[in-house]
Amino acid sequence: MNSKCTLILLFILLVSCQKNGEEALNKPVKVSISTEKTEISDLFSEFEFIHLKYDELIPSIFRVKEYKEDLFLLDGRKDRIFKLGKNGDLDIFIQASGEGPEEYKSIGNFEFNKGSGELIVFDNGKRTICRFSDRNQFSGSFLIQPGFTASYGAFILGPENEIILDIIGGKNHRFLKVLMDKNEYQLFQPLDSAYLHLNYGGDRQVVRNKDGFSSIHPVESMIFQNNFGFQKTDSIDLDFGDFEILKSEIKNIKNDPNPFFDLIQNDEKKKAHSFGLLETENYYVVTYYLGSFMNGDYLNTLIHKDSKNSKTFKGIIIRGVELESIIIGQISDDRFILSLNIEYINNLTEEQKALISEYIPTDYLDDNPILLIGKVKAF
């Protein structure tokens, strides 16, 4: 065999291997739908319950963020951020709500700049990004011009002191990049999506990772991995089988909300929708509704990044007692933070409360939130 033939065969082999590698990389993740609650020891190898304590009632916590091994909690009703102390004690970290120039109206989301220590708050009332120093002093703000009509969900901080906001609505665009040092912003639509013009969304579809950020569209069952230049670097197709919204089903809906909500508010032909995303080093958690908002199921699917294995659960079970919960944050070492439905726990029978009292003592049942922090059990 001459050298020319050898080179041709090697080229064919290389292309074939590359193609097979891409097919393996993008192999759909089969999501096994389960609307059952799962025994806590089957989900987490380690877990702890934290009863939150403060001198007044805190009805709920909407988000939890990790920064320098501490946890910071958003009380979205009173627009303040707490720092979690020992034994569940809460200390006010920042409370600057108001109408003044150095105040925010309402906190939609928050992040820490790990380089400078600044706290970045997105004020979804004033459509303003506020910056607070590591000493919690107001240090600047940026107003998103009112002429740009859209609302915003999660945001992340990029490596060059920029903020990337997920857009909910806003025709033809998906992300807003705010250059804080230049006081300007740019619009991006990096995803090749059949749902481009569907102005529908939630507020938990973007999460930073070590190489860029991951995102999911509220009605498209695919996780996109992107670099900070808004270039797609990988994608994971989630296969929901008969529960998946097909491109053909929304082809003629365009941006008309009425037929679209007829599609997702159907409990006879349930569809998975309203996807949210959280991510740690080794796992994704995709949250979503199956069926209608009122009578459907709110589910969680854990996905192992390497194996692409998945596990779906609706809630947790402790010693045979079912509990309602919602995932509200993640910690880098594969731990996820859940908020338990305290009203549901308070309505358990005395016998059921006794069964779980080793983990959730009766003195926890004072209407303040209870957090569950669990480290994912390998599967």
Short mmCIF file of N, CA and C in Angstrom, two decimals, residues 85-259:
data_model
loop_
_atom_site.label_atom_id
_atom_site.label_comp_id
_atom_site.label_asym_id
_atom_site.label_seq_id
_atom_site.Cartn_x
_atom_site.Cartn_y
_atom_site.Cartn_z
N GLY A 85 -25.58 31.77 59.70
CA GLY A 85 -24.60 31.54 60.75
C GLY A 85 -24.69 30.14 61.32
N LYS A 86 -24.05 29.94 62.44
CA LYS A 86 -24.04 28.62 63.07
C LYS A 86 -25.43 28.29 63.62
N ASN A 87 -25.76 27.03 63.58
CA ASN A 87 -27.02 26.51 64.13
C ASN A 87 -28.26 27.14 63.50
N GLY A 88 -28.11 27.67 62.28
CA GLY A 88 -29.26 28.22 61.58
C GLY A 88 -29.55 29.68 61.87
N ASP A 89 -28.73 30.32 62.71
CA ASP A 89 -28.95 31.74 63.00
C ASP A 89 -28.71 32.58 61.75
N LEU A 90 -29.56 33.58 61.54
CA LEU A 90 -29.45 34.46 60.39
C LEU A 90 -29.03 35.85 60.81
N ASP A 91 -28.11 36.42 60.04
CA ASP A 91 -27.69 37.80 60.26
C ASP A 91 -27.98 38.58 58.99
N ILE A 92 -28.53 39.79 59.16
CA ILE A 92 -28.79 40.63 58.00
C ILE A 92 -27.46 40.97 57.32
N PHE A 93 -27.33 40.63 56.04
CA PHE A 93 -26.12 40.97 55.30
C PHE A 93 -26.32 42.29 54.57
N ILE A 94 -27.49 42.46 53.96
CA ILE A 94 -27.80 43.74 53.32
C ILE A 94 -29.30 43.94 53.30
N GLN A 95 -29.71 45.16 53.59
CA GLN A 95 -31.11 45.56 53.53
C GLN A 95 -31.14 47.03 53.14
N ALA A 96 -31.34 47.29 51.86
CA ALA A 96 -31.27 48.66 51.36
C ALA A 96 -32.43 48.95 50.43
N SER A 97 -33.60 48.41 50.76
CA SER A 97 -34.76 48.64 49.90
C SER A 97 -35.32 50.04 50.13
N GLY A 98 -35.75 50.65 49.04
CA GLY A 98 -36.30 52.00 49.11
C GLY A 98 -36.31 52.64 47.73
N GLU A 99 -36.62 53.90 47.70
CA GLU A 99 -36.72 54.63 46.43
C GLU A 99 -35.53 55.57 46.21
N GLY A 100 -34.60 55.56 47.13
CA GLY A 100 -33.47 56.49 47.03
C GLY A 100 -32.46 56.08 45.98
N PRO A 101 -31.53 56.99 45.65
CA PRO A 101 -30.53 56.73 44.60
C PRO A 101 -29.54 55.61 44.96
N GLU A 102 -29.37 55.32 46.23
CA GLU A 102 -28.45 54.27 46.64
C GLU A 102 -29.20 53.07 47.22
N GLU A 103 -30.44 52.92 46.76
CA GLU A 103 -31.27 51.83 47.25
C GLU A 103 -31.86 51.07 46.08
N TYR A 104 -32.30 49.85 46.35
CA TYR A 104 -33.01 49.06 45.36
C TYR A 104 -34.47 48.97 45.75
N LYS A 105 -35.31 48.71 44.76
CA LYS A 105 -36.74 48.59 45.03
C LYS A 105 -37.11 47.15 45.37
N SER A 106 -36.60 46.21 44.59
CA SER A 106 -36.86 44.79 44.86
C SER A 106 -35.74 43.96 44.28
N ILE A 107 -35.33 42.93 44.99
CA ILE A 107 -34.23 42.08 44.55
C ILE A 107 -34.78 40.94 43.70
N GLY A 108 -34.40 40.93 42.43
CA GLY A 108 -34.77 39.82 41.57
C GLY A 108 -33.77 38.68 41.70
N ASN A 109 -32.50 39.05 41.82
CA ASN A 109 -31.44 38.06 41.92
C ASN A 109 -30.19 38.75 42.45
N PHE A 110 -29.22 37.96 42.87
CA PHE A 110 -27.97 38.53 43.36
C PHE A 110 -26.82 37.56 43.11
N GLU A 111 -25.62 38.11 43.01
CA GLU A 111 -24.41 37.32 42.85
C GLU A 111 -23.26 38.04 43.52
N PHE A 112 -22.20 37.30 43.84
CA PHE A 112 -20.98 37.90 44.35
C PHE A 112 -19.91 37.89 43.27
N ASN A 113 -19.19 39.00 43.16
CA ASN A 113 -18.02 39.05 42.31
C ASN A 113 -16.86 38.45 43.10
N LYS A 114 -16.46 37.25 42.71
CA LYS A 114 -15.46 36.52 43.51
C LYS A 114 -14.09 37.17 43.44
N GLY A 115 -13.87 38.04 42.47
CA GLY A 115 -12.59 38.74 42.39
C GLY A 115 -12.53 39.93 43.32
N SER A 116 -13.55 40.77 43.27
CA SER A 116 -13.54 42.02 44.05
C SER A 116 -14.27 41.90 45.38
N GLY A 117 -15.12 40.88 45.52
CA GLY A 117 -15.92 40.75 46.73
C GLY A 117 -17.19 41.57 46.69
N GLU A 118 -17.43 42.29 45.60
CA GLU A 118 -18.63 43.09 45.48
C GLU A 118 -19.89 42.21 45.45
N LEU A 119 -20.96 42.74 46.01
CA LEU A 119 -22.27 42.13 45.88
C LEU A 119 -23.00 42.84 44.74
N ILE A 120 -23.49 42.05 43.78
CA ILE A 120 -24.23 42.59 42.65
C ILE A 120 -25.70 42.22 42.83
N VAL A 121 -26.56 43.22 42.83
CA VAL A 121 -28.00 43.01 43.01
C VAL A 121 -28.72 43.48 41.75
N PHE A 122 -29.58 42.62 41.21
CA PHE A 122 -30.42 43.07 40.10
C PHE A 122 -31.76 43.50 40.67
N ASP A 123 -32.07 44.78 40.50
CA ASP A 123 -33.33 45.36 40.98
C ASP A 123 -34.34 45.26 39.84
N ASN A 124 -35.26 44.29 39.93
CA ASN A 124 -36.21 44.13 38.83
C ASN A 124 -37.37 45.11 38.92
N GLY A 125 -37.40 45.91 39.97
CA GLY A 125 -38.39 46.98 40.05
C GLY A 125 -37.94 48.21 39.28
N LYS A 126 -36.69 48.60 39.48
CA LYS A 126 -36.13 49.77 38.79
C LYS A 126 -35.37 49.38 37.51
N ARG A 127 -35.26 48.08 37.22
CA ARG A 127 -34.49 47.59 36.07
C ARG A 127 -33.05 48.11 36.15
N THR A 128 -32.48 47.97 37.33
CA THR A 128 -31.16 48.53 37.60
C THR A 128 -30.27 47.48 38.24
N ILE A 129 -29.00 47.50 37.85
CA ILE A 129 -27.99 46.67 38.50
C ILE A 129 -27.26 47.52 39.53
N CYS A 130 -27.32 47.11 40.78
CA CYS A 130 -26.68 47.85 41.87
C CYS A 130 -25.46 47.09 42.36
N ARG A 131 -24.43 47.85 42.69
CA ARG A 131 -23.19 47.25 43.18
C ARG A 131 -22.93 47.74 44.59
N PHE A 132 -22.55 46.79 45.46
CA PHE A 132 -22.21 47.11 46.84
C PHE A 132 -20.83 46.54 47.13
N SER A 133 -20.00 47.32 47.80
CA SER A 133 -18.62 46.92 48.09
C SER A 133 -18.61 45.74 49.06
N ASP A 134 -17.41 45.21 49.28
CA ASP A 134 -17.28 44.10 50.23
C ASP A 134 -17.56 44.56 51.66
N ARG A 135 -17.73 45.87 51.87
CA ARG A 135 -18.14 46.40 53.17
C ARG A 135 -19.62 46.81 53.15
N ASN A 136 -20.31 46.35 52.09
CA ASN A 136 -21.76 46.58 51.94
C ASN A 136 -22.12 48.05 51.73
N GLN A 137 -21.18 48.82 51.21
CA GLN A 137 -21.45 50.21 50.87
C GLN A 137 -21.81 50.32 49.39
N PHE A 138 -22.83 51.12 49.09
CA PHE A 138 -23.23 51.31 47.70
C PHE A 138 -22.06 51.87 46.90
N SER A 139 -21.76 51.25 45.74
CA SER A 139 -20.61 51.71 44.95
C SER A 139 -20.95 52.03 43.50
N GLY A 140 -22.22 51.91 43.10
CA GLY A 140 -22.58 52.27 41.74
C GLY A 140 -23.78 51.50 41.24
N SER A 141 -24.35 51.98 40.12
CA SER A 141 -25.51 51.31 39.54
C SER A 141 -25.53 51.53 38.04
N PHE A 142 -26.28 50.69 37.37
CA PHE A 142 -26.43 50.81 35.92
C PHE A 142 -27.89 50.57 35.57
N LEU A 143 -28.50 51.55 34.90
CA LEU A 143 -29.90 51.47 34.51
C LEU A 143 -30.01 50.88 33.12
N ILE A 144 -30.84 49.84 32.98
CA ILE A 144 -31.15 49.30 31.66
C ILE A 144 -32.25 50.16 31.08
N GLN A 145 -32.01 50.75 29.94
CA GLN A 145 -32.91 51.75 29.38
C GLN A 145 -34.34 51.22 29.24
N PRO A 146 -35.34 52.02 29.62
CA PRO A 146 -36.73 51.59 29.57
C PRO A 146 -37.20 51.22 28.16
N GLY A 147 -36.54 51.72 27.13
CA GLY A 147 -36.95 51.43 25.77
C GLY A 147 -36.78 49.98 25.38
N PHE A 148 -35.96 49.25 26.12
CA PHE A 148 -35.76 47.84 25.82
C PHE A 148 -36.77 47.04 26.63
N THR A 149 -37.80 46.52 25.96
CA THR A 149 -38.92 45.88 26.67
C THR A 149 -38.67 44.40 26.85
N ALA A 150 -38.39 44.03 28.05
CA ALA A 150 -38.22 42.62 28.42
C ALA A 150 -38.10 42.56 29.93
N SER A 151 -38.29 41.40 30.47
CA SER A 151 -37.99 41.19 31.88
C SER A 151 -36.82 40.22 31.96
N TYR A 152 -36.32 40.01 33.17
CA TYR A 152 -35.06 39.30 33.30
C TYR A 152 -35.14 38.24 34.39
N GLY A 153 -34.34 37.18 34.18
CA GLY A 153 -34.31 36.11 35.15
C GLY A 153 -32.96 36.05 35.83
N ALA A 154 -32.35 34.86 35.80
CA ALA A 154 -31.07 34.67 36.45
C ALA A 154 -29.98 35.47 35.74
N PHE A 155 -28.90 35.78 36.46
CA PHE A 155 -27.75 36.38 35.81
C PHE A 155 -26.48 35.79 36.40
N ILE A 156 -25.41 35.89 35.63
CA ILE A 156 -24.11 35.40 36.07
C ILE A 156 -23.08 36.48 35.81
N LEU A 157 -21.92 36.35 36.44
CA LEU A 157 -20.82 37.26 36.22
C LEU A 157 -19.77 36.58 35.36
N GLY A 158 -19.34 37.26 34.29
CA GLY A 158 -18.30 36.74 33.43
C GLY A 158 -16.92 37.10 33.95
N PRO A 159 -15.87 36.67 33.24
CA PRO A 159 -14.49 36.87 33.73
C PRO A 159 -13.97 38.28 33.57
N GLU A 160 -14.63 39.11 32.75
CA GLU A 160 -14.14 40.46 32.47
C GLU A 160 -15.03 41.52 33.12
N ASN A 161 -15.54 41.22 34.29
CA ASN A 161 -16.37 42.16 35.04
C ASN A 161 -17.64 42.53 34.28
N GLU A 162 -18.18 41.55 33.53
CA GLU A 162 -19.43 41.77 32.82
C GLU A 162 -20.53 40.92 33.45
N ILE A 163 -21.77 41.36 33.26
CA ILE A 163 -22.93 40.63 33.78
C ILE A 163 -23.72 40.11 32.58
N ILE A 164 -24.09 38.84 32.66
CA ILE A 164 -24.88 38.23 31.60
C ILE A 164 -26.25 37.92 32.17
N LEU A 165 -27.26 38.61 31.65
CA LEU A 165 -28.63 38.47 32.12
C LEU A 165 -29.43 37.60 31.16
N ASP A 166 -30.20 36.68 31.72
CA ASP A 166 -31.13 35.89 30.93
C ASP A 166 -32.38 36.73 30.66
N ILE A 167 -32.77 36.84 29.40
CA ILE A 167 -33.92 37.66 29.03
C ILE A 167 -35.18 36.79 28.98
N ILE A 168 -36.22 37.26 29.63
CA ILE A 168 -37.54 36.62 29.54
C ILE A 168 -38.38 37.52 28.65
N GLY A 169 -38.64 37.08 27.45
CA GLY A 169 -39.25 37.96 26.46
C GLY A 169 -38.15 38.67 25.69
N GLY A 170 -38.48 39.73 24.99
CA GLY A 170 -37.48 40.43 24.21
C GLY A 170 -37.26 39.74 22.89
N LYS A 171 -38.01 40.09 21.89
CA LYS A 171 -38.01 39.38 20.62
C LYS A 171 -36.62 39.35 20.00
N ASN A 172 -36.24 38.17 19.51
CA ASN A 172 -35.00 37.92 18.78
C ASN A 172 -33.75 37.90 19.65
N HIS A 173 -33.89 38.02 20.95
CA HIS A 173 -32.71 38.00 21.80
C HIS A 173 -32.93 37.05 22.98
N ARG A 174 -31.83 36.59 23.53
CA ARG A 174 -31.91 35.68 24.66
C ARG A 174 -31.10 36.18 25.85
N PHE A 175 -30.02 36.93 25.59
CA PHE A 175 -29.16 37.38 26.67
C PHE A 175 -28.81 38.85 26.53
N LEU A 176 -28.63 39.47 27.68
CA LEU A 176 -28.17 40.86 27.74
C LEU A 176 -26.82 40.86 28.47
N LYS A 177 -25.82 41.39 27.80
CA LYS A 177 -24.48 41.46 28.40
C LYS A 177 -24.21 42.90 28.81
N VAL A 178 -24.03 43.11 30.10
CA VAL A 178 -23.79 44.44 30.64
C VAL A 178 -22.31 44.59 30.96
N LEU A 179 -21.66 45.57 30.32
CA LEU A 179 -20.25 45.85 30.57
C LEU A 179 -20.18 46.92 31.65
N MET A 180 -19.98 46.50 32.88
CA MET A 180 -20.09 47.41 34.01
C MET A 180 -19.05 48.52 33.97
N ASP A 181 -17.84 48.20 33.49
CA ASP A 181 -16.78 49.21 33.48
C ASP A 181 -17.03 50.29 32.43
N LYS A 182 -17.86 49.98 31.42
CA LYS A 182 -18.12 50.93 30.34
C LYS A 182 -19.53 51.51 30.39
N ASN A 183 -20.34 51.02 31.32
CA ASN A 183 -21.73 51.46 31.42
C ASN A 183 -22.48 51.34 30.08
N GLU A 184 -22.39 50.16 29.48
CA GLU A 184 -23.11 49.89 28.25
C GLU A 184 -23.51 48.42 28.21
N TYR A 185 -24.43 48.10 27.29
CA TYR A 185 -24.86 46.71 27.19
C TYR A 185 -25.01 46.29 25.74
N GLN A 186 -24.98 44.96 25.53
CA GLN A 186 -25.11 44.36 24.22
C GLN A 186 -26.11 43.24 24.28
N LEU A 187 -26.81 43.00 23.17
CA LEU A 187 -27.80 41.94 23.09
C LEU A 187 -27.25 40.77 22.29
N PHE A 188 -27.59 39.53 22.73
CA PHE A 188 -27.10 38.34 22.06
C PHE A 188 -28.21 37.31 21.92
N GLN A 189 -28.17 36.56 20.83
CA GLN A 189 -29.02 35.39 20.64
C GLN A 189 -28.13 34.29 20.07
N PRO A 190 -27.45 33.55 20.93
CA PRO A 190 -26.46 32.60 20.43
C PRO A 190 -27.02 31.22 20.08
N LEU A 191 -28.27 30.96 20.41
CA LEU A 191 -28.79 29.60 20.28
C LEU A 191 -29.60 29.42 19.00
N ASP A 192 -29.31 28.35 18.29
CA ASP A 192 -30.08 27.99 17.11
C ASP A 192 -31.29 27.19 17.59
N SER A 193 -32.39 27.88 17.80
CA SER A 193 -33.52 27.27 18.49
C SER A 193 -34.81 27.48 17.71
N ALA A 194 -35.64 26.45 17.71
CA ALA A 194 -36.97 26.57 17.09
C ALA A 194 -37.87 27.47 17.92
N TYR A 195 -37.45 27.81 19.12
CA TYR A 195 -38.28 28.56 20.05
C TYR A 195 -37.82 30.02 20.15
N LEU A 196 -37.10 30.45 19.13
CA LEU A 196 -36.47 31.77 19.16
C LEU A 196 -37.46 32.90 19.45
N HIS A 197 -38.64 32.84 18.82
CA HIS A 197 -39.58 33.94 18.94
C HIS A 197 -40.64 33.71 20.00
N LEU A 198 -40.48 32.69 20.80
CA LEU A 198 -41.47 32.38 21.82
C LEU A 198 -41.11 33.13 23.10
N ASN A 199 -41.78 34.23 23.34
CA ASN A 199 -41.45 35.09 24.49
C ASN A 199 -42.09 34.54 25.76
N TYR A 200 -41.47 33.52 26.28
CA TYR A 200 -42.00 32.85 27.46
C TYR A 200 -40.81 32.36 28.27
N GLY A 201 -40.90 32.47 29.59
CA GLY A 201 -39.75 32.00 30.35
C GLY A 201 -39.93 32.11 31.84
N GLY A 202 -38.93 31.64 32.55
CA GLY A 202 -38.88 31.72 34.00
C GLY A 202 -37.61 32.43 34.41
N ASP A 203 -37.11 32.15 35.61
CA ASP A 203 -35.98 32.93 36.10
C ASP A 203 -34.82 32.07 36.58
N ARG A 204 -34.74 30.82 36.16
CA ARG A 204 -33.64 29.97 36.64
C ARG A 204 -33.07 29.14 35.49
N GLN A 205 -32.82 29.79 34.37
CA GLN A 205 -32.38 29.03 33.21
C GLN A 205 -30.90 29.21 32.85
N VAL A 206 -30.14 29.91 33.66
CA VAL A 206 -28.73 30.16 33.36
C VAL A 206 -27.90 29.91 34.62
N VAL A 207 -26.78 29.19 34.46
CA VAL A 207 -25.91 28.93 35.60
C VAL A 207 -24.47 28.91 35.12
N ARG A 208 -23.59 29.51 35.88
CA ARG A 208 -22.18 29.55 35.50
C ARG A 208 -21.50 28.23 35.82
N ASN A 209 -20.52 27.87 34.98
CA ASN A 209 -19.64 26.74 35.29
C ASN A 209 -18.20 27.20 35.10
N LYS A 210 -17.25 26.29 35.23
CA LYS A 210 -15.84 26.71 35.23
C LYS A 210 -15.37 27.21 33.87
N ASP A 211 -16.02 26.79 32.78
CA ASP A 211 -15.57 27.16 31.45
C ASP A 211 -16.46 28.20 30.76
N GLY A 212 -17.59 28.51 31.33
CA GLY A 212 -18.53 29.43 30.70
C GLY A 212 -19.84 29.38 31.44
N PHE A 213 -20.93 29.12 30.71
CA PHE A 213 -22.21 29.00 31.39
C PHE A 213 -23.11 28.02 30.64
N SER A 214 -24.01 27.43 31.38
CA SER A 214 -24.99 26.50 30.82
C SER A 214 -26.35 27.17 30.84
N SER A 215 -27.19 26.80 29.90
CA SER A 215 -28.52 27.40 29.82
C SER A 215 -29.52 26.38 29.29
N ILE A 216 -30.78 26.63 29.59
CA ILE A 216 -31.86 25.80 29.08
C ILE A 216 -33.03 26.72 28.76
N HIS A 217 -33.71 26.44 27.65
CA HIS A 217 -34.88 27.24 27.29
C HIS A 217 -36.09 26.68 28.03
N PRO A 218 -37.04 27.52 28.44
CA PRO A 218 -38.18 27.05 29.23
C PRO A 218 -39.00 25.94 28.56
N VAL A 219 -39.01 25.90 27.22
CA VAL A 219 -39.82 24.87 26.56
C VAL A 219 -39.01 23.98 25.63
N GLU A 220 -37.70 24.14 25.60
CA GLU A 220 -36.86 23.28 24.76
C GLU A 220 -36.01 22.40 25.65
N SER A 221 -36.20 21.09 25.55
CA SER A 221 -35.57 20.15 26.46
C SER A 221 -34.13 19.84 26.03
N MET A 222 -33.30 20.87 26.07
CA MET A 222 -31.89 20.72 25.71
C MET A 222 -31.05 21.66 26.56
N ILE A 223 -29.99 21.13 27.15
CA ILE A 223 -29.04 21.94 27.90
C ILE A 223 -27.95 22.38 26.94
N PHE A 224 -27.73 23.69 26.85
CA PHE A 224 -26.66 24.24 26.02
C PHE A 224 -25.52 24.68 26.91
N GLN A 225 -24.31 24.34 26.51
CA GLN A 225 -23.12 24.85 27.17
C GLN A 225 -22.50 25.90 26.27
N ASN A 226 -22.18 27.06 26.85
CA ASN A 226 -21.71 28.20 26.08
C ASN A 226 -20.44 28.76 26.70
N ASN A 227 -19.57 29.34 25.87
CA ASN A 227 -18.46 30.09 26.44
C ASN A 227 -18.92 31.53 26.63
N PHE A 228 -18.05 32.35 27.20
CA PHE A 228 -18.46 33.73 27.51
C PHE A 228 -18.53 34.60 26.26
N GLY A 229 -18.10 34.05 25.11
CA GLY A 229 -18.29 34.74 23.85
C GLY A 229 -19.60 34.40 23.18
N PHE A 230 -20.49 33.73 23.92
CA PHE A 230 -21.82 33.33 23.45
C PHE A 230 -21.75 32.35 22.28
N GLN A 231 -20.73 31.51 22.30
CA GLN A 231 -20.61 30.44 21.32
C GLN A 231 -20.97 29.12 22.00
N LYS A 232 -21.81 28.33 21.35
CA LYS A 232 -22.20 27.04 21.91
C LYS A 232 -21.03 26.08 21.82
N THR A 233 -20.66 25.46 22.92
CA THR A 233 -19.55 24.51 22.95
C THR A 233 -20.02 23.07 23.05
N ASP A 234 -21.24 22.85 23.50
CA ASP A 234 -21.77 21.49 23.62
C ASP A 234 -23.27 21.59 23.88
N SER A 235 -23.96 20.48 23.76
CA SER A 235 -25.38 20.44 24.07
C SER A 235 -25.75 19.04 24.54
N ILE A 236 -26.75 18.98 25.40
CA ILE A 236 -27.26 17.71 25.92
C ILE A 236 -28.75 17.67 25.66
N ASP A 237 -29.17 16.73 24.84
CA ASP A 237 -30.58 16.59 24.47
C ASP A 237 -31.28 15.72 25.50
N LEU A 238 -32.30 16.26 26.15
CA LEU A 238 -33.07 15.51 27.15
C LEU A 238 -34.29 14.91 26.47
N ASP A 239 -34.40 13.60 26.52
CA ASP A 239 -35.48 12.89 25.85
C ASP A 239 -36.59 12.60 26.86
N PHE A 240 -37.70 13.34 26.75
CA PHE A 240 -38.84 13.14 27.64
C PHE A 240 -39.91 12.25 27.01
N GLY A 241 -39.60 11.64 25.89
CA GLY A 241 -40.53 10.72 25.27
C GLY A 241 -41.85 11.38 24.92
N ASP A 242 -42.96 10.74 25.29
CA ASP A 242 -44.29 11.25 24.97
C ASP A 242 -44.61 12.56 25.68
N PHE A 243 -43.80 12.92 26.69
CA PHE A 243 -44.06 14.14 27.46
C PHE A 243 -43.33 15.36 26.90
N GLU A 244 -42.62 15.20 25.81
CA GLU A 244 -41.82 16.28 25.27
C GLU A 244 -42.63 17.17 24.32
N ILE A 245 -42.42 18.48 24.41
CA ILE A 245 -43.01 19.40 23.44
C ILE A 245 -42.20 19.32 22.16
N LEU A 246 -42.86 18.96 21.07
CA LEU A 246 -42.19 18.80 19.79
C LEU A 246 -42.16 20.12 19.03
N LYS A 247 -41.16 20.25 18.18
CA LYS A 247 -41.07 21.45 17.35
C LYS A 247 -42.32 21.61 16.49
N SER A 248 -42.84 20.50 16.01
CA SER A 248 -44.03 20.55 15.16
C SER A 248 -45.25 21.06 15.92
N GLU A 249 -45.28 20.85 17.25
CA GLU A 249 -46.43 21.26 18.05
C GLU A 249 -46.50 22.77 18.23
N ILE A 250 -45.38 23.43 18.13
CA ILE A 250 -45.41 24.89 18.33
C ILE A 250 -45.08 25.65 17.05
N LYS A 251 -44.99 24.92 15.93
CA LYS A 251 -44.60 25.55 14.68
C LYS A 251 -45.52 26.71 14.32
N ASN A 252 -46.80 26.54 14.53
CA ASN A 252 -47.76 27.57 14.14
C ASN A 252 -48.21 28.44 15.31
N ILE A 253 -47.66 28.19 16.50
CA ILE A 253 -48.05 29.00 17.66
C ILE A 253 -47.38 30.37 17.61
N LYS A 254 -46.11 30.38 17.13
CA LYS A 254 -45.31 31.60 17.07
C LYS A 254 -45.29 32.25 18.45
N ASN A 255 -45.78 33.46 18.56
CA ASN A 255 -45.71 34.12 19.87
C ASN A 255 -47.10 34.39 20.43
N ASP A 256 -48.07 33.56 20.03
CA ASP A 256 -49.43 33.71 20.53
C ASP A 256 -49.55 32.91 21.83
N PRO A 257 -49.74 33.58 22.96
CA PRO A 257 -49.73 32.85 24.24
C PRO A 257 -50.93 31.93 24.44
N ASN A 258 -52.06 32.20 23.80
CA ASN A 258 -53.26 31.40 24.08
C ASN A 258 -53.13 29.94 23.68
N PRO A 259 -52.81 29.62 22.41
CA PRO A 259 -52.64 28.20 22.08
C PRO A 259 -51.46 27.56 22.79
#
